[in-house]
């Protein structure tokens, strides 16, 4: 993990996990309180609590690799 920074991990077939020292804000710069050191951000588009993951990706069969698209097998 980078010093004083965050680590973002795209989980295979799941959310983006954000760990470490981060700040989350809306597009107007207003703070979004997470109250956590680790959060999961939806990348399937189906969560009912966006921008956070609520686990819906499992029921919908969302598929995505852990690396950049086209970088290898998922
Ligand atoms: S990635 Fe989990 S609900 Fe979208």
mmCIF file with all atom_site columns, C-alpha atoms and ligand atoms in Angstrom, residues 13-16 41-48 52-58 62, ligand 1:
data_model
loop_
_atom_site.group_PDB
_atom_site.id
_atom_site.type_symbol
_atom_site.label_atom_id
_atom_site.label_alt_id
_atom_site.label_comp_id
_atom_site.label_asym_id
_atom_site.label_entity_id
_atom_site.label_seq_id
_atom_site.pdbx_PDB_ins_code
_atom_site.Cartn_x
_atom_site.Cartn_y
_atom_site.Cartn_z
_atom_site.occupancy
_atom_site.B_iso_or_equiv
_atom_site.pdbx_formal_charge
_atom_site.auth_seq_id
_atom_site.auth_comp_id
_atom_site.auth_asym_id
_atom_site.auth_atom_id
_atom_site.pdbx_PDB_model_num
ATOM   1  C  CA  . UNK A 1 13 ? -16.891 -10.371 -10.590 1.00 0.00 ? 13 UNK A CA  1
ATOM   2  C  CA  . UNK A 1 14 ? -17.424 -7.868  -7.785  1.00 0.00 ? 14 UNK A CA  1
ATOM   3  C  CA  . UNK A 1 15 ? -16.891 -4.388  -6.418  1.00 0.00 ? 15 UNK A CA  1
ATOM   4  C  CA  . UNK A 1 16 ? -13.936 -2.055  -6.148  1.00 0.00 ? 16 UNK A CA  1
ATOM   5  C  CA  . UNK A 1 41 ? -17.838 0.526   -4.430  1.00 0.00 ? 41 UNK A CA  1
ATOM   6  C  CA  . UNK A 1 42 ? -20.332 -0.907  -6.906  1.00 0.00 ? 42 UNK A CA  1
ATOM   7  C  CA  . UNK A 1 43 ? -19.092 -1.399  -10.428 1.00 0.00 ? 43 UNK A CA  1
ATOM   8  C  CA  . UNK A 1 44 ? -21.943 -3.527  -11.727 1.00 0.00 ? 44 UNK A CA  1
ATOM   9  C  CA  . UNK A 1 45 ? -24.447 -0.674  -11.656 1.00 0.00 ? 45 UNK A CA  1
ATOM   10 C  CA  . UNK A 1 46 ? -27.148 -2.693  -9.849  1.00 0.00 ? 46 UNK A CA  1
ATOM   11 C  CA  . UNK A 1 47 ? -26.630 -1.766  -6.196  1.00 0.00 ? 47 UNK A CA  1
ATOM   12 C  CA  . UNK A 1 48 ? -29.518 -0.104  -4.390  1.00 0.00 ? 48 UNK A CA  1
ATOM   13 C  CA  . UNK A 1 52 ? -21.596 1.336   -2.400  1.00 0.00 ? 52 UNK A CA  1
ATOM   14 C  CA  . UNK A 1 53 ? -21.882 -2.335  -3.194  1.00 0.00 ? 53 UNK A CA  1
ATOM   15 C  CA  . UNK A 1 54 ? -24.804 -4.155  -1.575  1.00 0.00 ? 54 UNK A CA  1
ATOM   16 C  CA  . UNK A 1 55 ? -23.967 -7.613  -2.914  1.00 0.00 ? 55 UNK A CA  1
ATOM   17 C  CA  . UNK A 1 56 ? -26.500 -7.527  -5.756  1.00 0.00 ? 56 UNK A CA  1
ATOM   18 C  CA  . UNK A 1 57 ? -23.709 -8.291  -8.249  1.00 0.00 ? 57 UNK A CA  1
ATOM   19 C  CA  . UNK A 1 58 ? -23.816 -11.912 -7.059  1.00 0.00 ? 58 UNK A CA  1
ATOM   20 C  CA  . UNK A 1 62 ? -21.966 -9.701  -12.947 1.00 0.00 ? 62 UNK A CA  1
HETATM 21 S  S1  . LIG B 2 .  ? -20.588 -4.501  -7.506  1.00 0.00 ? 1  LIG B S1  1
HETATM 22 FE FE1 . LIG B 2 .  ? -21.714 -5.232  -5.833  1.00 0.00 ? 1  LIG B FE1 1
HETATM 23 S  S2  . LIG B 2 .  ? -23.714 -4.542  -6.170  1.00 0.00 ? 1  LIG B S2  1
HETATM 24 FE FE2 . LIG B 2 .  ? -22.604 -3.755  -7.856  1.00 0.00 ? 1  LIG B FE2 1
#
